[in-house]
Amino acid sequence: MAIVKNKAQPDGASIQLPKHIAFIMDGNGRWAKKRLLPRSLGHNEGGKTFKDIVTYCRELGIEYVSFYAFSTENWKRPKEEVNAIMLLFKQYIADARNYFKHEIRFIFLGDKAMFTPDIREDMLALEEDSKHFNKMTVLLAINYGGRDDIVHACKRICSKVQSGEISIDDIDEDRFQNELYTLHSPSVDLLVRTSGEYRISNFLLWQCAYAEFYFTDVLWPDFNRSELDKAISEFSKRSRRFGGV
Ligand code: IPE
Ligand code: IPE
Ligand code: MG
């Protein structure tokens, strides 16, 4: 059963689509290990899932989709694995241009200073060349950490106070939010984590304050459209109160 926006489901309930879905794409390594393949092949396979899920989210009419591709902690991995992932990023950044016909905007979350100049330039060019698209925004979290995001925002706010642009009393949640890497997107409505781990692993900490969490044992390379349908249908049944009654 494919989900159609706002269409009544067989049980009579109508589907509420999340405005912002965030994915923790986990389980590539275990997918490869199960097949006695190198971990890098798991990442290749995970990349295929990423492409299909971007396309499906666009078809569904999801406005914002975030993907956790590489954390600030993932640099601890063996050099060969990090290098293989960087190579994949380069390919995917080039490939992202194929989505321009679908009017998708791409934004990177995280400090770009850690990347080699060629990757950094490709990232900046992709952001610039897609910035006028407004049908869907894809946020790619690469060298991203939720704590780093918050510290980075604090530094930006402090420098504005120091320069006299704002005063301490001007700082509120909205202003703070506007200094985060996600300034262009609303808070996360639905957070999906694959591979059977029940943790957030330093993903969008501030932005998930009222997110609904959905965990599945499916490994990211095996995740697909019908698995996403299940997550959205579960989200649709949740009662979100945001502290109210
Ligand atoms: C997620 O898959 C991708 C990255 C963190 C880059 P993993 O590589 O963490 O896969 P597992 O968790 O080892 O199976
Ligand atoms: C989270 O997965 C990061 C990404 C999916 C990019 P990890 O595999 O790094 O997280 P832990 O180590 O299991 O918490
Ligand atoms: Mg993992």
Short mmCIF file of C-alpha atoms and ligand atoms in Angstrom, two decimals:
data_model
loop_
_atom_site.label_atom_id
_atom_site.label_comp_id
_atom_site.label_asym_id
_atom_site.label_seq_id
_atom_site.Cartn_x
_atom_site.Cartn_y
_atom_site.Cartn_z
CA MET A 1 0.00 0.00 0.00
CA ALA A 2 1.64 3.22 -1.14
CA ILE A 3 0.86 6.31 0.85
CA VAL A 4 -0.93 9.06 -1.03
CA LYS A 5 -0.95 12.52 0.49
CA ASN A 6 -4.01 13.11 2.67
CA LYS A 7 -5.74 10.09 1.18
CA ALA A 8 -7.94 8.02 3.46
CA GLN A 9 -6.36 4.66 4.32
CA PRO A 10 -8.31 1.37 4.31
CA ASP A 11 -8.96 1.67 8.06
CA GLY A 12 -10.67 5.01 7.41
CA ALA A 13 -7.96 7.18 8.99
CA SER A 14 -6.35 9.87 6.88
CA ILE A 15 -2.57 10.06 6.62
CA GLN A 16 -0.85 13.06 8.16
CA LEU A 17 2.42 13.69 6.37
CA PRO A 18 5.34 14.98 8.41
CA LYS A 19 6.69 18.28 7.12
CA HIS A 20 10.26 17.36 8.09
CA ILE A 21 11.58 13.78 8.20
CA ALA A 22 15.10 13.08 9.46
CA PHE A 23 16.87 9.80 8.75
CA ILE A 24 19.73 8.26 10.70
CA MET A 25 20.98 6.01 7.92
CA ASP A 26 22.53 3.28 10.02
CA GLY A 27 23.50 -0.33 9.35
CA ASN A 28 25.58 -0.15 6.17
CA GLY A 29 28.54 -1.91 7.81
CA ARG A 30 26.42 -4.75 9.20
CA TRP A 31 24.68 -5.17 5.85
CA ALA A 32 28.10 -5.73 4.24
CA LYS A 33 29.38 -7.92 7.07
CA LYS A 34 26.41 -10.29 6.76
CA ARG A 35 27.47 -10.82 3.14
CA LEU A 36 31.19 -11.06 3.93
CA LEU A 37 31.76 -7.88 1.90
CA PRO A 38 33.95 -4.89 2.78
CA ARG A 39 32.15 -2.15 4.73
CA SER A 40 32.63 0.27 1.84
CA LEU A 41 30.28 -1.84 -0.28
CA GLY A 42 27.66 -1.41 2.44
CA HIS A 43 28.05 2.35 2.08
CA ASN A 44 27.66 2.04 -1.71
CA GLU A 45 24.47 0.11 -1.22
CA GLY A 46 23.25 2.61 1.37
CA GLY A 47 23.80 5.33 -1.22
CA LYS A 48 21.32 3.62 -3.53
CA THR A 49 18.71 3.63 -0.75
CA PHE A 50 19.41 7.33 -0.18
CA LYS A 51 18.66 8.13 -3.84
CA ASP A 52 15.44 6.17 -3.87
CA ILE A 53 14.21 7.67 -0.60
CA VAL A 54 14.93 11.23 -1.84
CA THR A 55 12.86 10.48 -4.95
CA TYR A 56 10.05 8.92 -2.94
CA CYS A 57 9.91 11.79 -0.45
CA ARG A 58 9.63 14.21 -3.37
CA GLU A 59 6.79 12.15 -4.84
CA LEU A 60 5.00 12.14 -1.50
CA GLY A 61 5.35 15.89 -1.15
CA ILE A 62 7.53 15.93 1.98
CA GLU A 63 8.95 19.44 2.26
CA TYR A 64 12.15 18.86 4.28
CA VAL A 65 14.23 15.69 4.51
CA SER A 66 17.45 15.40 6.52
CA PHE A 67 19.98 12.60 6.18
CA TYR A 68 22.70 11.82 8.69
CA ALA A 69 25.55 10.73 6.42
CA PHE A 70 28.66 11.31 8.55
CA SER A 71 28.96 12.42 12.17
CA THR A 72 31.64 14.49 13.88
CA GLU A 73 32.55 11.20 15.62
CA ASN A 74 32.81 9.12 12.42
CA TRP A 75 36.33 10.48 11.73
CA LYS A 76 37.51 7.90 14.30
CA ARG A 77 36.85 5.10 11.82
CA PRO A 78 39.70 3.41 9.92
CA LYS A 79 41.28 5.67 7.31
CA GLU A 80 40.31 3.38 4.41
CA GLU A 81 36.65 3.51 5.42
CA VAL A 82 36.68 7.31 5.80
CA ASN A 83 38.39 7.64 2.41
CA ALA A 84 35.82 5.38 0.76
CA ILE A 85 33.00 7.46 2.26
CA MET A 86 34.61 10.72 1.06
CA LEU A 87 34.84 9.28 -2.45
CA LEU A 88 31.16 8.40 -2.31
CA PHE A 89 30.29 11.93 -1.17
CA LYS A 90 32.07 13.33 -4.19
CA GLN A 91 30.06 11.09 -6.50
CA TYR A 92 26.78 11.88 -4.77
CA ILE A 93 27.37 15.62 -4.75
CA ALA A 94 27.88 15.44 -8.53
CA ASP A 95 24.84 13.19 -8.92
CA ALA A 96 22.62 15.55 -6.90
CA ARG A 97 22.43 17.77 -9.98
CA ASN A 98 20.18 15.15 -11.56
CA TYR A 99 17.56 16.21 -9.02
CA PHE A 100 17.47 19.79 -10.23
CA LYS A 101 14.68 18.83 -12.63
CA HIS A 102 12.65 17.99 -9.52
CA GLU A 103 13.41 21.44 -8.06
CA ILE A 104 15.15 20.11 -4.95
CA ARG A 105 17.31 22.40 -2.85
CA PHE A 106 20.39 20.90 -1.17
CA ILE A 107 21.91 22.23 2.05
CA PHE A 108 24.81 20.76 4.03
CA LEU A 109 24.68 20.64 7.81
CA GLY A 110 28.03 20.73 9.60
CA ASP A 111 31.39 22.43 9.43
CA LYS A 112 32.75 22.22 5.88
CA ALA A 113 36.27 23.21 7.00
CA MET A 114 37.16 19.54 7.66
CA PHE A 115 36.90 18.57 3.99
CA THR A 116 39.47 18.75 1.24
CA PRO A 117 39.16 21.94 -0.86
CA ASP A 118 37.71 20.07 -3.87
CA ILE A 119 34.87 18.52 -1.83
CA ARG A 120 34.26 21.83 -0.06
CA GLU A 121 33.97 23.67 -3.38
CA ASP A 122 31.57 21.03 -4.73
CA MET A 123 29.42 21.39 -1.60
CA LEU A 124 29.28 25.19 -1.85
CA ALA A 125 28.50 25.04 -5.58
CA LEU A 126 25.65 22.56 -5.03
CA GLU A 127 24.13 24.78 -2.32
CA GLU A 128 24.46 27.86 -4.49
CA ASP A 129 23.14 26.26 -7.70
CA SER A 130 20.08 24.76 -5.99
CA LYS A 131 19.19 27.62 -3.66
CA HIS A 132 16.27 28.86 -5.75
CA PHE A 133 14.47 25.48 -5.75
CA ASN A 134 11.53 25.25 -3.40
CA LYS A 135 9.67 21.99 -3.99
CA MET A 136 11.69 20.10 -1.38
CA THR A 137 14.80 20.76 0.71
CA VAL A 138 17.30 17.98 1.34
CA LEU A 139 19.60 18.59 4.30
CA LEU A 140 22.78 16.52 4.18
CA ALA A 141 24.43 16.16 7.56
CA ILE A 142 28.10 15.53 6.84
CA ASN A 143 30.65 16.16 9.59
CA TYR A 144 27.58 16.98 11.63
CA GLY A 145 27.15 16.76 15.39
CA GLY A 146 24.20 18.13 17.36
CA ARG A 147 26.53 19.39 20.09
CA ASP A 148 28.81 21.02 17.53
CA ASP A 149 25.74 22.66 15.96
CA ILE A 150 24.78 24.20 19.32
CA VAL A 151 28.33 25.35 20.18
CA HIS A 152 28.73 26.82 16.68
CA ALA A 153 25.43 28.73 17.10
CA CYS A 154 26.57 30.00 20.54
CA LYS A 155 29.77 31.35 19.03
CA ARG A 156 27.86 33.17 16.30
CA ILE A 157 25.46 34.71 18.84
CA CYS A 158 28.36 35.73 21.12
CA SER A 159 30.16 37.46 18.29
CA LYS A 160 26.99 39.45 17.48
CA VAL A 161 26.74 40.50 21.13
CA GLN A 162 30.44 41.38 21.17
CA SER A 163 30.12 43.55 18.07
CA GLY A 164 27.07 45.29 19.54
CA GLU A 165 24.75 44.03 16.79
CA ILE A 166 22.44 42.54 19.44
CA SER A 167 22.23 42.61 23.23
CA ILE A 168 22.01 39.62 25.57
CA ASP A 169 18.32 40.36 26.13
CA ASP A 170 17.68 39.93 22.41
CA ILE A 171 18.64 36.24 22.62
CA ASP A 172 15.62 33.98 22.55
CA GLU A 173 14.81 30.57 21.04
CA ASP A 174 13.94 31.99 17.63
CA ARG A 175 17.15 33.96 17.36
CA PHE A 176 19.17 30.98 18.55
CA GLN A 177 17.46 28.71 16.03
CA ASN A 178 18.47 31.10 13.27
CA GLU A 179 22.13 30.49 14.04
CA LEU A 180 21.90 26.69 13.76
CA TYR A 181 22.99 24.87 10.60
CA THR A 182 19.28 24.11 10.03
CA LEU A 183 18.21 27.77 9.92
CA HIS A 184 16.37 27.12 6.65
CA SER A 185 14.20 24.30 7.98
CA PRO A 186 11.51 23.76 10.61
CA SER A 187 11.94 21.36 13.56
CA VAL A 188 11.94 17.63 12.86
CA ASP A 189 8.51 15.98 12.94
CA LEU A 190 9.58 12.37 12.36
CA LEU A 191 13.00 10.88 13.12
CA VAL A 192 13.63 7.47 11.54
CA ARG A 193 16.59 5.34 12.63
CA THR A 194 17.36 2.07 10.93
CA SER A 195 19.43 -0.93 12.12
CA GLY A 196 17.84 -1.57 15.50
CA GLU A 197 19.78 1.00 17.52
CA TYR A 198 17.66 3.06 19.88
CA ARG A 199 19.70 6.23 20.17
CA ILE A 200 20.11 9.63 18.56
CA SER A 201 23.95 9.50 18.25
CA ASN A 202 24.35 13.29 18.34
CA PHE A 203 22.01 13.99 15.43
CA LEU A 204 19.68 17.02 15.41
CA LEU A 205 19.51 17.47 19.20
CA TRP A 206 17.83 20.87 19.35
CA GLN A 207 15.69 20.23 16.28
CA CYS A 208 14.28 16.91 17.59
CA ALA A 209 12.89 18.44 20.81
CA TYR A 210 9.36 17.36 19.85
CA ALA A 211 10.08 14.86 17.07
CA GLU A 212 8.31 11.52 16.95
CA PHE A 213 10.89 8.71 16.95
CA TYR A 214 10.54 5.63 14.75
CA PHE A 215 13.02 2.78 15.08
CA THR A 216 13.25 -0.21 12.79
CA ASP A 217 15.54 -3.25 12.72
CA VAL A 218 15.85 -2.97 8.93
CA LEU A 219 19.41 -2.09 7.89
CA TRP A 220 19.68 1.11 5.83
CA PRO A 221 20.62 -0.64 2.53
CA ASP A 222 17.42 -2.72 2.90
CA PHE A 223 15.23 0.26 3.79
CA ASN A 224 12.76 1.08 1.01
CA ARG A 225 9.55 2.84 0.07
CA SER A 226 7.26 0.43 1.87
CA GLU A 227 9.37 0.72 5.05
CA LEU A 228 8.96 4.48 4.83
CA ASP A 229 5.22 4.03 4.35
CA LYS A 230 5.19 2.08 7.62
CA ALA A 231 7.04 4.88 9.43
CA ILE A 232 4.70 7.56 8.11
CA SER A 233 1.64 5.53 8.89
CA GLU A 234 2.90 5.02 12.48
CA PHE A 235 3.65 8.77 12.71
CA SER A 236 0.13 9.48 11.57
CA LYS A 237 -1.29 7.56 14.52
CA ARG A 238 0.73 9.41 17.14
CA SER A 239 -0.92 12.07 19.24
CA ARG A 240 1.39 15.08 19.35
CA ARG A 241 0.61 17.37 22.24
CA PHE A 242 3.71 19.61 22.47
CA GLY A 243 3.17 19.90 26.17
CA GLY A 244 -0.49 20.74 25.86
CA VAL A 245 -3.47 18.55 26.67
C1 IPE B 1 25.95 4.23 8.79
O1 IPE B 1 26.27 2.89 8.73
C2 IPE B 1 26.82 5.08 7.88
C3 IPE B 1 27.81 5.90 8.58
C4 IPE B 1 27.91 6.05 9.86
C5 IPE B 1 28.79 6.60 7.74
P1 IPE B 1 27.41 2.26 9.65
O2 IPE B 1 28.70 2.31 8.91
O3 IPE B 1 27.42 2.91 10.99
O4 IPE B 1 26.92 0.77 9.76
P2 IPE B 1 27.02 -0.18 11.03
O5 IPE B 1 26.33 0.54 12.15
O6 IPE B 1 28.46 -0.38 11.30
O7 IPE B 1 26.30 -1.41 10.61
C1 IPE B 2 25.21 7.53 13.38
O1 IPE B 2 25.60 6.21 13.21
C2 IPE B 2 25.86 8.38 12.34
C3 IPE B 2 25.38 8.19 10.98
C4 IPE B 2 24.42 7.40 10.59
C5 IPE B 2 26.03 8.98 9.99
P1 IPE B 2 26.83 5.59 14.01
O2 IPE B 2 26.91 4.19 13.53
O3 IPE B 2 28.03 6.44 13.86
O4 IPE B 2 26.33 5.68 15.51
P2 IPE B 2 26.69 4.79 16.78
O5 IPE B 2 28.19 4.78 16.88
O6 IPE B 2 26.11 3.44 16.56
O7 IPE B 2 26.01 5.49 17.92
MG MG B 3 26.44 2.49 12.71
#
